[in-house]
Amino acid sequence: MAKIKYVEFGGKEHIVDVANGLTVMEGARDNGIPGIEADCGGACACSTCHVYVAPDWVARLPQKDSMEEDMLDFAYQPDPARSRLTCQIKVSDALDGLVVHMPEKQI
């Protein structure tokens, strides 16, 4: 299990425990975190679970695959270094303390 901090665009923080094996998107969805819509349910077929990963976490996450890279092209104001789709980040103990920031909106 990992404690993950989700930060809304306006700055409100939500710290939740997310079970290993779930995705960061499922952790947000299951805990009612606003700002992550997850319209496709985690199939990497939309960009509505887009976040900006805290700078100190970027290198600690698995690399983006080509499908995630392609979908990020549709996200609102993607950042080449920090943008990720939360449906593609699998939770493990190694993610304890992860911080993600929501964009102003999802598209």
Coordinates of C-alpha atoms in Angstrom, one line a residue:
M1 CA 0.0 0.0 0.0
A2 CA 1.2 3.5 -0.8
K3 CA 0.1 6.9 0.5
I4 CA -0.4 9.1 -2.5
K5 CA -1.0 12.9 -2.4
Y6 CA -3.4 14.2 -5.1
V7 CA -3.3 18.0 -5.4
E8 CA -6.2 19.7 -7.0
F9 CA -5.6 22.6 -9.4
G10 CA -6.6 25.1 -6.7
G11 CA -4.2 23.6 -4.2
K12 CA -6.5 21.4 -2.1
E13 CA -4.6 18.2 -1.1
H14 CA -6.0 14.7 -0.7
I15 CA -3.7 12.0 0.9
V16 CA -5.1 8.5 0.5
D17 CA -3.9 5.0 0.9
V18 CA -4.0 3.1 -2.4
A19 CA -3.6 -0.7 -2.5
N20 CA -0.7 -2.3 -4.4
G21 CA -1.8 -3.5 -7.8
L22 CA -4.3 -0.7 -8.4
T23 CA -3.4 2.3 -10.6
V24 CA -3.1 5.9 -9.4
M25 CA -6.2 6.6 -11.3
E26 CA -8.2 3.9 -9.5
G27 CA -7.0 5.3 -6.2
A28 CA -8.4 8.7 -7.2
R29 CA -11.7 7.2 -8.5
D30 CA -12.2 5.0 -5.5
N31 CA -11.7 7.8 -3.1
G32 CA -13.7 10.5 -4.9
I33 CA -10.8 12.7 -5.7
P34 CA -12.0 15.5 -8.0
G35 CA -10.0 16.4 -11.1
I36 CA -9.4 12.9 -12.4
E37 CA -12.3 12.0 -14.6
A38 CA -11.1 8.7 -16.1
D39 CA -13.7 8.6 -18.8
C40 CA -12.3 5.4 -20.5
G41 CA -12.0 3.5 -17.2
G42 CA -8.3 3.0 -17.4
A43 CA -7.9 1.7 -20.9
C44 CA -5.4 4.4 -22.0
A45 CA -8.0 5.5 -24.6
C46 CA -8.5 9.1 -23.4
S47 CA -6.5 11.7 -21.5
T48 CA -8.9 12.5 -18.7
C49 CA -6.7 11.1 -15.9
H50 CA -3.8 13.4 -16.8
V51 CA -1.6 14.7 -14.0
Y52 CA 1.7 16.5 -13.5
V53 CA 4.0 14.4 -11.4
A54 CA 6.0 16.2 -8.7
P55 CA 9.5 16.9 -10.1
D56 CA 11.3 14.7 -7.6
W57 CA 9.1 11.7 -8.6
V58 CA 9.5 11.9 -12.4
A59 CA 12.7 9.8 -12.6
R60 CA 11.3 7.3 -10.0
L61 CA 8.4 6.2 -12.1
P62 CA 8.5 3.6 -14.9
Q63 CA 9.0 5.2 -18.4
K64 CA 5.9 6.1 -20.5
D65 CA 5.1 3.6 -23.2
S66 CA 4.3 4.8 -26.8
M67 CA 0.5 4.4 -26.2
E68 CA 0.6 6.8 -23.2
E69 CA 2.9 9.2 -25.1
D70 CA 0.3 9.3 -27.9
M71 CA -2.7 9.9 -25.6
L72 CA -0.8 12.7 -23.7
D73 CA -0.9 14.6 -27.0
F74 CA -4.7 15.0 -26.3
A75 CA -4.2 16.2 -22.7
Y76 CA -4.7 19.8 -21.6
Q77 CA -1.4 21.6 -21.5
P78 CA 0.9 18.5 -21.3
D79 CA 4.3 19.0 -19.9
P80 CA 6.9 16.8 -21.8
A81 CA 8.7 15.9 -18.5
R82 CA 6.0 15.8 -15.9
S83 CA 2.7 14.8 -17.6
R84 CA 1.5 11.2 -17.0
L85 CA -1.8 9.3 -17.3
T86 CA -2.6 7.9 -13.9
C87 CA -4.2 4.9 -15.4
Q88 CA -0.7 3.8 -16.5
I89 CA 1.0 4.1 -13.1
K90 CA 0.6 0.9 -11.1
V91 CA 0.8 1.3 -7.4
S92 CA 3.4 -0.5 -5.3
D93 CA 5.2 0.2 -2.0
A94 CA 7.9 2.0 -4.0
L95 CA 5.3 4.8 -4.8
D96 CA 4.7 5.6 -1.1
G97 CA 4.7 9.4 -0.9
L98 CA 4.0 10.0 -4.6
V99 CA 2.6 13.5 -5.3
V100 CA 0.5 14.3 -8.4
H101 CA -1.0 17.6 -9.4
M102 CA -4.1 17.9 -11.4
P103 CA -4.3 20.2 -14.4
E104 CA -6.8 23.1 -14.6
K105 CA -9.1 20.9 -16.6
Q106 CA -9.3 17.5 -18.4
I107 CA -10.3 17.4 -22.0

